[in-house]
Coordinates of N, CA and C in Angstrom, one line a residue:
X288 N 0.6 -1.4 -0.4 CA -0.1 -0.2 -0.2 C 0.8 1.3 0.2
X289 N 0.6 2.4 -1.0 CA 1.9 3.7 -1.2 C 1.3 4.7 -0.5
X290 N 2.2 4.7 0.9 CA 2.0 5.8 2.1 C 1.9 7.3 1.2
X291 N 1.0 7.9 2.2 CA 0.3 9.1 1.5 C 2.2 10.0 1.8
X292 N 1.8 11.4 0.5 CA 2.5 12.0 0.8 C 2.8 13.1 1.4
X293 N 3.6 12.9 2.3 CA 4.0 14.0 3.2 C 3.3 15.5 2.5
X294 N 2.2 16.5 3.6 CA 2.4 17.7 3.0 C 4.0 18.2 3.0
X295 N 3.3 19.3 1.8 CA 4.9 20.6 1.7 C 5.3 21.0 3.2
X296 N 4.7 21.9 3.9 CA 4.5 22.7 4.5 C 4.8 21.8 5.7
X297 N 4.6 20.2 6.1 CA 5.4 19.2 7.1 C 6.7 19.2 6.7
X298 N 6.7 19.4 5.4 CA 8.6 19.0 5.9 C 9.2 20.2 6.0
X299 N 8.3 20.6 5.4 CA 9.3 23.0 5.7 C 10.0 22.1 6.9
X300 N 8.9 22.3 7.4 CA 8.4 22.6 8.8 C 10.4 21.8 9.6
X301 N 9.8 20.3 9.5 CA 10.7 19.1 9.7 C 11.9 19.5 9.7
X302 N 12.6 20.1 7.9 CA 14.0 20.7 8.0 C 14.3 21.8 9.1
X303 N 13.0 23.2 9.2 CA 13.3 24.1 9.6 C 14.2 23.8 11.4
X304 N 13.8 22.5 11.5 CA 13.6 22.1 13.3 C 15.0 21.8 13.2
X305 N 15.0 20.7 11.8 CA 16.7 19.7 12.3 C 18.1 20.9 11.4
X306 N 17.6 22.1 11.3 CA 18.6 22.3 10.1 C 18.7 23.9 11.7
X307 N 17.3 24.1 12.4 CA 17.8 25.7 13.7 C 18.4 23.7 15.2
X308 N 18.4 23.6 14.8 CA 19.0 22.6 15.8 C 20.3 21.7 15.7
X309 N 20.7 22.1 14.1 CA 21.9 22.2 14.2 C 23.1 23.4 14.5
X310 N 22.1 23.9 13.8 CA 22.7 26.0 14.5 C 22.8 26.0 15.5
X311 N 21.9 25.6 16.5 CA 22.4 25.7 17.7 C 23.5 24.9 18.5
X312 N 23.3 23.7 18.1 CA 24.8 23.4 18.9 C 26.3 24.0 18.0
X313 N 26.0 24.5 17.2 CA 27.7 25.3 16.7 C 27.4 26.0 17.3
X314 N 25.9 27.0 17.8 CA 26.2 28.5 18.6 C 27.0 27.8 19.8
X315 N 26.8 27.1 20.9 CA 27.0 27.4 21.8 C 29.0 26.7 21.9
X316 N 29.4 25.6 21.5 CA 31.4 25.6 21.5 C 31.9 27.2 20.4
X317 N 31.3 28.4 19.9 CA 31.2 28.7 19.6 C 31.2 30.0 20.6
X318 N 30.1 29.8 21.0 CA 30.1 30.6 22.2 C 31.4 30.7 22.9
X319 N 31.6 29.3 23.7 CA 32.9 28.4 24.3 C 34.4 29.5 24.0
X320 N 34.5 29.4 22.9 CA 35.7 29.7 22.1 C 36.2 31.4 22.2
X321 N 34.6 32.2 21.9 CA 34.3 33.2 22.0 C 35.1 34.2 23.3
X322 N 34.9 33.0 24.1 CA 34.7 33.6 26.0 C 36.1 34.0 26.0
X323 N 37.4 32.3 25.8 CA 38.6 32.2 25.9 C 39.8 33.0 25.0
X324 N 38.8 33.3 24.2 CA 39.3 34.1 23.2 C 39.3 35.5 23.9
X325 N 38.3 35.8 25.0 CA 38.9 36.7 25.4 C 39.1 37.2 26.8
X326 N 39.4 36.1 27.6 CA 40.2 35.8 28.3 C 41.7 35.8 27.8
X327 N 42.3 35.2 26.7 CA 43.5 35.4 26.2 C 43.8 37.0 25.8
X328 N 43.0 37.9 25.1 CA 43.5 39.3 24.9 C 43.2 39.8 26.3
X329 N 43.0 39.6 27.3 CA 43.0 40.0 29.2 C 44.7 40.2 29.7
X330 N 44.6 38.3 29.0 CA 46.2 38.1 29.6 C 46.9 39.1 28.5
X331 N 47.2 39.0 27.0 CA 48.5 39.8 26.0 C 47.7 41.2 26.5
X332 N 47.1 41.7 26.6 CA 47.0 43.5 26.8 C 47.4 43.2 28.2
X333 N 47.9 43.3 29.3 CA 48.7 43.4 30.3 C 49.9 43.2 30.6
X334 N 50.6 42.2 29.5 CA 51.9 41.6 29.8 C 52.8 43.2 28.2
X335 N 52.5 43.5 28.2 CA 53.5 44.6 26.9 C 53.4 44.8 25.9
X336 N 54.1 45.4 25.0 CA 53.9 45.4 23.5 C 55.3 43.9 22.8
X337 N 55.1 43.7 23.8 CA 56.2 41.9 23.6 C 55.3 40.8 23.1
X338 N 54.4 40.8 23.1 CA 52.7 39.8 23.4 C 51.9 40.3 22.4
X339 N 52.1 42.0 21.2 CA 51.7 42.6 20.7 C 50.9 41.4 19.5
X340 N 52.0 41.5 18.9 CA 51.1 40.4 17.7 C 50.4 39.3 18.2
X341 N 51.1 38.3 18.9 CA 49.8 37.8 19.6 C 48.4 38.4 19.7
X342 N 48.8 39.1 20.4 CA 47.4 40.4 20.6 C 45.9 40.7 19.4
X343 N 46.7 40.6 18.1 CA 46.0 41.1 17.5 C 45.8 40.4 16.8
X344 N 46.7 39.2 17.1 CA 46.4 37.6 15.6 C 44.6 36.7 17.3
X345 N 45.0 37.4 18.4 CA 43.1 36.4 19.0 C 42.1 38.0 18.9
X346 N 42.7 38.9 18.4 CA 41.5 39.9 18.1 C 40.9 39.8 17.0
X347 N 41.3 39.4 16.0 CA 40.8 38.8 15.3 C 40.3 37.6 15.0
X348 N 40.6 37.1 15.5 CA 40.1 35.8 15.9 C 38.6 36.3 16.3
X349 N 38.9 36.8 17.2 CA 37.3 37.2 18.1 C 36.3 38.2 17.1
X350 N 37.1 38.7 16.4 CA 36.0 39.6 14.9 C 35.9 38.5 14.1
X351 N 36.4 37.3 13.9 CA 35.4 36.2 13.4 C 34.1 35.6 13.8
X352 N 34.7 35.2 15.2 CA 34.1 34.4 16.3 C 32.6 35.1 16.5
X353 N 32.7 36.5 16.1 CA 31.9 37.7 16.0 C 30.8 37.5 15.6
X354 N 31.1 37.6 14.1 CA 30.7 37.4 12.6 C 29.5 36.7 12.7
X355 N 30.2 35.1 12.8 CA 29.5 33.7 12.6 C 28.2 33.4 13.9
X356 N 28.6 34.3 14.8 CA 27.5 34.4 15.5 C 26.5 35.4 15.1
X357 N 26.9 35.7 14.5 CA 25.7 36.6 14.7 C 25.3 36.4 13.1
X358 N 25.8 35.4 12.1 CA 25.0 34.8 10.9 C 24.4 33.5 11.9
X359 N 24.9 32.5 13.0 CA 23.6 32.0 13.1 C 22.3 32.7 14.3
X360 N 22.5 33.3 14.1 CA 21.6 34.4 15.8 C 20.8 34.4 13.7
X361 N 21.0 35.0 12.6 CA 20.0 35.2 11.5 C 19.9 34.0 10.8
X362 N 20.3 33.4 11.4 CA 20.0 32.0 10.5 C 18.8 31.3 11.3
X363 N 18.5 31.4 12.4 CA 18.1 30.9 13.7 C 16.8 31.9 13.2
X364 N 16.9 32.5 13.3 CA 15.8 34.3 13.4 C 14.7 33.4 12.2
X365 N 15.9 33.6 11.2 CA 15.1 32.9 9.9 C 13.7 31.5 10.0
X366 N 14.4 30.2 10.1 CA 14.6 29.2 10.2 C 13.8 29.0 11.6
X367 N 13.6 29.7 12.7 CA 12.9 29.1 13.6 C 12.1 30.5 13.5
X368 N 11.2 31.1 12.3 CA 10.3 31.9 12.5 C 8.9 32.2 12.7
X369 N 8.2 32.6 14.3 CA 7.5 32.4 14.4 C 6.4 33.1 13.8
X370 N 5.1 32.5 13.7 CA 4.1 33.1 13.2 C 3.4 33.8 13.9
X371 N 2.4 34.6 13.7 CA 2.1 36.2 14.2 C 1.5 35.8 15.0
X372 N 1.5 36.7 15.9 CA 0.5 37.2 17.2 C -0.3 38.4 17.0
X373 N -1.5 38.6 16.1 CA -2.6 39.3 16.0 C -3.3 39.8 17.1
X374 N -2.4 41.4 16.8 CA -3.3 41.6 17.4 C -3.9 43.2 17.4
X375 N -4.8 44.6 17.8 CA -4.6 45.4 17.5 C -3.5 46.9 18.1
X376 N -3.2 47.1 17.4 CA -2.1 48.2 17.8 C -2.5 49.2 16.7
X377 N -1.5 50.0 17.2 CA -0.9 51.3 15.8 C 0.4 51.6 15.3
X378 N 0.4 51.7 14.1 CA 1.3 51.5 13.1 C 2.6 52.6 13.8
X379 N 1.7 53.5 14.1 CA 2.8 55.1 14.0 C 2.8 54.9 15.2
X380 N 2.5 54.6 16.3 CA 3.4 54.1 17.5 C 4.2 53.6 17.1
X381 N 4.3 52.3 17.0 CA 5.3 51.9 16.5 C 6.3 52.4 15.9
X382 N 6.7 52.8 15.0 CA 7.3 53.5 14.4 C 7.7 54.6 15.3
X383 N 6.8 55.2 16.4 CA 7.8 56.2 17.0 C 8.5 55.2 18.4
X384 N 8.4 54.6 18.6 CA 9.0 53.5 19.7 C 10.6 53.2 18.6
X385 N 10.5 52.7 17.3 CA 11.8 52.4 17.1 C 13.0 53.4 16.7
X386 N 12.2 54.5 16.3 CA 12.9 55.9 16.1 C 13.3 56.2 17.0
X387 N 12.6 55.8 18.6 CA 12.9 57.0 19.6 C 14.5 56.4 20.3
X388 N 14.6 54.7 19.5 CA 15.2 54.1 19.8 C 16.8 54.0 18.8
X389 N 16.3 54.6 17.7 CA 17.6 54.6 16.6 C 17.8 56.2 16.5
X390 N 17.2 56.9 16.7 CA 17.7 58.3 16.2 C 18.8 58.6 16.1
X391 N 19.4 58.3 17.6 CA 20.3 58.6 18.5 C 22.5 58.3 17.7
X392 N 22.2 56.7 17.1 CA 22.9 56.3 16.5 C 23.2 56.6 15.2
X393 N 21.4 57.1 14.3 CA 21.9 57.1 12.1 C 21.8 59.5 12.7
X394 N 21.3 59.7 13.8 CA 22.2 61.5 14.1 C 23.2 60.8 13.5
X395 N 23.9 60.0 14.8 CA 25.6 60.7 15.6 C 26.2 60.4 14.2
X396 N 25.7 59.2 12.8 CA 26.4 59.1 11.6 C 26.7 60.3 11.0
X397 N 25.6 61.5 11.3 CA 25.2 62.1 10.8 C 24.6 62.1 9.5
X398 N 23.4 61.9 9.5 CA 22.4 61.5 8.6 C 21.5 62.0 9.1
X399 N 20.5 62.6 8.5 CA 18.5 63.0 8.9 C 18.1 62.0 9.0
X400 N 17.2 62.7 9.9 CA 15.8 61.3 9.7 C 14.7 61.8 9.9
X401 N 13.9 61.8 8.5 CA 12.5 62.5 8.9 C 11.1 61.9 9.0
X402 N 10.3 62.3 9.7 CA 9.3 61.6 9.8 C 8.3 62.0 8.8
X403 N 7.4 61.3 8.2 CA 6.2 61.6 7.7 C 5.1 60.5 7.6
X404 N 4.1 61.2 9.6 CA 3.4 59.9 9.7 C 1.6 60.5 9.5
X405 N 0.6 59.5 8.5 CA -0.4 59.4 8.3 C -1.5 59.6 9.7
X406 N -1.7 60.8 10.0 CA -2.8 61.5 11.2 C -4.0 60.6 10.8
X407 N -4.4 59.8 11.9 CA -5.5 59.3 12.2 C -5.8 57.8 11.1
X408 N -5.0 57.1 11.6 CA -4.7 55.9 10.6 C -5.2 55.1 12.0
X409 N -6.6 54.1 10.5 CA -7.4 53.1 11.5 C -6.2 52.1 12.9
X410 N -6.9 51.3 13.1 CA -6.1 50.4 13.9 C -5.8 49.3 12.9
X411 N -4.5 48.5 13.1 CA -3.4 47.8 12.4 C -3.7 46.4 13.6
X412 N -4.2 45.6 12.5 CA -4.5 44.4 13.4 C -3.1 43.0 12.8
X413 N -2.4 43.5 13.7 CA -0.9 42.7 13.5 C 0.1 42.5 14.3
X414 N 0.8 41.7 14.3 CA 2.2 41.2 15.3 C 3.0 42.7 15.9
X415 N 2.9 43.3 17.2 CA 3.9 44.5 17.4 C 5.1 44.0 17.2
X416 N 5.7 43.3 17.8 CA 6.9 42.5 17.8 C 7.5 42.4 16.2
X417 N 6.9 41.3 15.6 CA 7.3 41.0 14.5 C 7.3 42.2 13.7
X418 N 6.9 42.9 13.3 CA 6.2 44.6 13.0 C 8.0 45.4 13.0
X419 N 8.4 45.5 14.5 CA 9.4 45.9 14.9 C 10.1 45.7 14.4
X420 N 10.3 44.8 14.1 CA 12.2 43.9 13.3 C 11.8 44.4 11.9
X421 N 10.8 44.1 11.4 CA 10.4 44.5 10.2 C 11.4 46.3 10.1
X422 N 10.7 46.5 10.5 CA 11.6 47.7 10.5 C 12.1 48.9 10.9
X423 N 12.8 47.6 12.0 CA 14.6 47.9 12.9 C 15.7 48.1 11.6
X424 N 15.1 46.1 10.6 CA 15.5 46.1 9.8 C 16.0 46.7 8.8
X425 N 14.3 47.0 8.2 CA 14.9 48.5 7.6 C 15.7 49.6 7.5
X426 N 14.9 50.4 8.3 CA 16.0 51.5 9.4 C 17.3 51.2 9.0
X427 N 18.0 50.2 9.2 CA 19.1 49.9 9.6 C 20.3 49.6 8.7
X428 N 19.5 48.9 8.0 CA 20.3 48.7 6.2 C 20.3 50.0 5.8
X429 N 19.1 51.1 6.1 CA 19.6 52.5 5.0 C 20.2 52.8 5.9
X430 N 20.6 53.1 7.2 CA 21.5 53.4 8.4 C 22.9 52.7 7.6
X431 N 22.7 51.6 7.1 CA 24.3 51.0 6.7 C 24.9 51.9 5.6
X432 N 23.6 51.6 4.8 CA 24.2 51.8 2.8 C 24.4 53.5 2.9
X433 N 24.1 54.1 3.6 CA 24.5 55.6 3.8 C 26.3 55.5 4.7
X434 N 26.3 54.8 5.8 CA 27.6 55.1 6.5 C 28.5 54.7 5.4
X435 N 28.2 53.2 4.8 CA 29.2 52.6 4.1 C 29.8 53.3 3.7
X436 N 28.8 54.4 2.6 CA 28.8 55.3 1.0 C 30.1 56.3 1.5
X437 N 30.0 56.5 2.9 CA 30.6 58.1 3.4 C 29.2 59.2 3.5
X438 N 27.6 58.7 3.1 CA 26.9 59.9 2.9 C 25.8 60.1 3.8
X439 N 26.5 62.1 4.3 CA 25.6 61.8 5.0 C 24.8 63.0 5.0
X440 N 23.8 61.8 4.6 CA 22.4 61.9 3.2 C 20.9 62.0 5.0
X441 N 19.9 61.2 3.9 CA 19.2 60.9 4.9 C 18.5 60.0 4.4
X442 N 17.3 59.8 5.2 CA 16.3 59.0 5.7 C 15.4 59.0 5.6
X443 N 14.0 58.6 5.0 CA 12.6 59.2 5.3 C 11.9 58.6 5.5
X444 N 11.2 58.1 6.6 CA 10.2 57.0 7.1 C 9.1 57.8 6.8
X445 N 7.5 56.9 6.6 CA 6.7 57.1 5.7 C 5.2 56.2 5.9
X446 N 4.2 56.7 6.9 CA 2.7 55.6 6.9 C 2.5 56.1 5.7
X447 N 0.7 55.0 5.7 CA -0.1 55.8 5.6 C -1.1 54.4 4.9
X448 N -2.0 54.6 4.4 CA -3.3 53.8 4.1 C -4.5 54.1 3.3
X449 N -4.6 52.7 3.0 CA -5.4 52.9 1.2 C -6.9 51.8 1.7
X450 N -7.4 51.9 0.8 CA -8.7 51.4 1.4 C -8.9 50.5 0.0
X451 N -9.2 49.0 0.5 CA -10.0 48.0 -0.9 C -10.9 47.5 -0.4
X452 N -11.0 46.1 -1.1 CA -11.9 45.9 -0.3 C -12.4 44.7 0.6
X453 N -11.1 44.2 1.3 CA -11.1 43.7 1.7 C -10.7 44.4 3.5
X454 N -10.9 45.4 3.6 CA -10.7 46.3 4.6 C -9.7 46.9 4.9
X455 N -8.9 47.3 4.0 CA -7.1 48.5 4.1 C -6.1 47.5 4.3
X456 N -5.6 48.2 3.8 CA -4.1 47.8 3.7 C -3.0 49.1 4.9
X457 N -2.1 48.9 5.4 CA -1.2 49.8 5.5 C 0.1 49.8 5.6
X458 N 0.3 51.8 5.2 CA 1.9 51.3 4.9 C 3.0 51.9 5.5
X459 N 4.0 51.3 5.4 CA 5.4 51.7 5.3 C 6.4 52.0 4.3
X460 N 6.6 52.8 4.9 CA 7.8 53.4 3.5 C 9.1 53.2 4.1
X461 N 10.3 53.4 4.2 CA 11.8 53.5 4.5 C 12.4 54.1 2.9
X462 N 12.4 54.9 3.1 CA 13.6 55.7 1.8 C 14.7 56.4 2.7
X463 N 16.1 56.3 1.5 CA 17.1 57.1 1.5 C 18.0 57.0 0.6
X464 N 19.2 58.3 0.7 CA 19.2 58.9 -0.3 C 20.8 58.6 -0.8
X465 N 20.8 57.3 -0.1 CA 22.3 56.3 -0.8 C 22.7 56.3 -1.4
X466 N 23.9 55.4 -2.3 CA 24.5 55.1 -3.5 C 23.8 54.8 -4.1
X467 N 21.8 53.7 -3.5 CA 21.3 52.6 -4.6 C 21.9 51.4 -5.0
X468 N 20.9 50.3 -5.6 CA 21.2 49.8 -5.9 C 21.0 49.0 -6.9
X469 N 21.6 48.4 -7.7 CA 21.8 47.7 -9.5 C 20.9 46.9 -9.6
X470 N 20.6 46.8 -10.9 CA 19.2 46.1 -11.1 C 18.9 44.4 -10.7
X471 N 20.5 44.0 -11.0 CA 20.6 42.7 -10.3 C 20.7 42.8 -8.9
X472 N 21.1 43.8 -7.9 CA 21.4 44.1 -6.6 C 19.2 43.9 -6.2
X473 N 18.8 44.9 -6.6 CA 17.4 44.8 -6.9 C 16.8 42.6 -6.4
X474 N 17.0 42.8 -7.1 CA 16.3 41.8 -7.8 C 17.1 40.4 -6.8
X475 N 18.3 41.1 -6.6 CA 18.5 39.3 -5.0 C 18.3 39.8 -4.3
X476 N 17.9 41.1 -3.1 CA 17.6 41.6 -2.5 C 17.2 40.9 -0.8
X477 N 16.5 40.5 -1.4 CA 15.4 39.6 -0.6 C 16.5 37.7 -0.1
X478 N 16.8 37.5 -1.2 CA 17.4 36.4 -1.3 C 18.3 35.6 0.4
X479 N 18.1 34.6 0.7 CA 18.7 34.3 1.3 C 20.6 33.8 1.1
X480 N 21.9 35.4 2.1 CA 22.7 35.2 1.4 C 23.5 35.7 1.0
X481 N 22.5 36.5 0.5 CA 23.0 37.6 -0.9 C 23.5 39.0 0.3
X482 N 24.5 39.6 -0.5 CA 24.6 40.9 0.3 C 25.3 41.0 0.0
X483 N 25.6 42.7 -0.4 CA 26.7 43.3 -1.6 C 27.3 44.8 0.0
X484 N 27.1 43.7 1.6 CA 27.5 45.2 2.4 C 28.8 44.7 2.6
X485 N 29.5 45.0 3.5 CA 31.2 44.2 3.5 C 30.9 43.8 5.3
X486 N 30.3 42.2 5.4 CA 30.0 41.8 6.8 C 29.0 41.5 7.2
X487 N 28.8 41.3 6.0 CA 26.7 41.2 5.7 C 26.9 40.3 6.0
X488 N 25.1 39.0 7.0 CA 24.8 37.7 6.7 C 24.0 37.6 5.7
X489 N 23.4 38.4 5.4 CA 22.5 38.7 3.1 C 21.5 38.0 4.0
X490 N 20.8 37.5 5.8 CA 19.7 37.1 6.5 C 18.4 38.5 6.6
X491 N 19.2 39.6 7.1 CA 18.2 40.3 7.3 C 17.2 40.6 6.7
X492 N 17.1 41.1 5.2 CA 15.4 41.5 4.1 C 15.3 40.0 4.5
X493 N 15.6 39.7 4.2 CA 15.1 37.7 3.8 C 14.4 37.4 5.3
X494 N 14.3 37.5 6.3 CA 13.8 37.2 7.8 C 12.8 38.9 7.4
X495 N 13.1 39.9 6.9 CA 12.1 40.8 6.7 C 10.7 40.6 5.9
X496 N 11.6 39.7 4.9 CA 10.0 39.5 3.4 C 9.2 38.8 4.0
X497 N 9.9 37.3 4.9 CA 8.9 36.4 5.6 C 7.9 37.1 6.7
X498 N 8.3 37.8 8.0 CA 7.7 38.0 8.3 C 6.3 39.7 7.9
X499 N 6.8 39.8 6.8 CA 5.9 40.5 5.8 C 4.6 39.8 5.7
X500 N 5.2 38.4 5.0 CA 4.1 37.5 4.0 C 3.6 36.3 4.5
X501 N 4.0 36.5 5.8 CA 3.6 36.0 6.7 C 2.4 36.8 7.7
X502 N 2.0 37.9 7.2 CA 1.4 38.9 7.7 C -0.1 39.0 6.6
X503 N 0.0 38.0 5.3 CA -0.2 38.0 3.7 C 0.0 39.8 3.6
X504 N 1.8 40.2 3.7 CA 1.1 41.4 3.1 C 2.4 41.3 1.9
X505 N 3.0 42.0 1.8 CA 4.4 42.1 0.3 C 4.6 43.5 1.0
X506 N 5.9 43.3 0.3 CA 7.7 44.0 0.5 C 8.0 44.8 -1.3
X507 N 8.3 45.9 -1.5 CA 8.8 46.4 -2.8 C 10.1 47.1 -2.6
X508 N 10.6 47.0 -3.3 CA 11.5 47.8 -3.3 C 11.9 48.3 -4.8
X509 N 12.3 50.1 -5.0 CA 12.7 50.9 -6.0 C 14.1 51.4 -5.2
X510 N 15.0 51.0 -6.5 CA 15.9 51.8 -6.3 C 16.7 52.7 -7.6
X511 N 18.2 53.7 -7.0 CA 18.6 54.3 -8.4 C 20.1 54.0 -8.0
X512 N 20.7 53.3 -8.4 CA 22.4 53.8 -8.6 C 22.7 54.8 -8.2
X513 N 23.0 55.9 -7.4 CA 23.5 57.0 -7.1 C 22.9 58.5 -6.9
X514 N 21.2 57.9 -6.4 CA 20.1 59.2 -6.6 C 19.4 57.5 -4.5
X515 N 19.3 56.9 -5.0 CA 18.5 56.3 -3.4 C 17.9 54.8 -3.1
X516 N 17.0 54.2 -3.1 CA 16.7 53.1 -2.3 C 15.1 53.8 -1.9
X517 N 14.1 52.7 -1.8 CA 12.7 53.5 -0.9 C 11.9 51.6 -0.8
X518 N 12.1 50.8 0.4 CA 11.5 50.0 0.3 C 9.7 50.6 1.0
X519 N 8.9 49.4 0.4 CA 7.4 49.4 0.8 C 6.8 48.2 1.3
X520 N 6.3 48.7 2.5 CA 5.5 47.9 3.4 C 4.3 47.9 3.7
X521 N 3.4 47.0 2.6 CA 1.8 47.1 2.9 C 1.8 46.1 3.7
X522 N 0.9 45.5 4.3 CA 0.7 45.5 5.2 C -1.4 45.7 5.7
X523 N -2.4 43.6 5.1 CA -3.6 43.8 5.5 C -3.7 44.7 6.8
X524 N -4.8 45.2 6.5 CA -5.1 46.2 7.9 C -5.8 45.3 8.4
X525 N -6.2 44.7 8.5 CA -7.2 43.3 10.0 C -6.5 41.9 10.2
X526 N -5.1 42.1 9.0 CA -4.8 41.1 9.9 C -5.5 39.4 8.3
X527 N -4.9 38.8 8.6 CA -5.0 37.4 7.5 C -4.0 36.6 7.8
X528 N -4.3 35.4 8.4 CA -3.6 34.5 8.9 C -2.5 33.5 7.6
X529 N -1.9 32.5 8.4 CA -1.8 32.0 7.5 C -2.4 31.0 6.6
X530 N -2.5 29.8 5.7 CA -2.9 28.9 5.0 C -2.3 28.4 5.1
X531 N -3.0 26.8 5.1 CA -2.3 25.4 5.7 C -2.8 24.9 4.1
X532 N -1.4 23.8 3.9 CA -2.2 23.4 2.4 C -3.4 22.6 2.7
X533 N -3.6 22.5 2.0 CA -4.5 22.0 1.4 C -6.4 22.4 1.5
X534 N -6.4 23.9 2.1 CA -6.8 24.6 2.4 C -6.8 25.8 1.2
X535 N -8.8 26.0 0.8 CA -8.6 26.8 0.4 C -7.7 28.7 -0.3

C-alpha cells in the first residue's frame, strides 16, 4: 500500500527544526571559543608590547567568532521564525518607538531622519514584535548603506493607508538618499545569504520579507544607482492568518 505523500508544509517545518537544532549545537561551542579568546586578549594586553602580535591575532579571531555568531543568530531567526500573533496596534506608535531607539545612532552618523506619519490611521491588526523587527531591519539597512558609502544624507520614513475590498492595508515606507542598488542587487536583495555589504550576513532582508509575507502582506523595493533606495511594506489592516496546505 502506497503511503500518502507528506504535506510540503510538514517537510519544511521538519527541515527548519533540523537546521535550527544544528545551528544551535554550533552556537554553544562557538560561544565558548569566543569567551576564551576574550580571556586571552585580557592576558596578552597586560603583558606589554612583546605580545602585541599575538594580541592582534586573537583580536582578529574574536572578530571572526563574532561574525559567525551573528550569522547563526540571523539563521535561527529565519529558520525558526514564529507565526504572527495578531493584535490591534497603532503603526504610528510602533514607528515612533523604533525611531526613539535608533535616532541617536543615526544622527551620530550625520544622517537626517525625517518622519511623515499619516494622521488618524485606522488600527492595524498585526504582530507588533514582528513588525518592530521589520521596521528596525529596514531602518538599519538604510543607515548602513549611507554610512558605508560615506554619505551624510537622509532617511525618510512614511506611513499611510489605502482602502480596498478587504478592509484596507497599511503602508510603511523607508527611503534613503544612499548609493542605490543595481538592477541585479534589487532582484536578489531578498534572497537568503545575498549581500553587497561588507560583513553582511545576507539574511536581514530575507527575514524582513518572511515576516511581512507571514502577515499576508508584501514588500517592494525601488532603487537607482547614485540616487537612493525605497522599501515599501504593505500589510492588510485586518490581518490575514497563514493558510495551511490543502486549504482554499
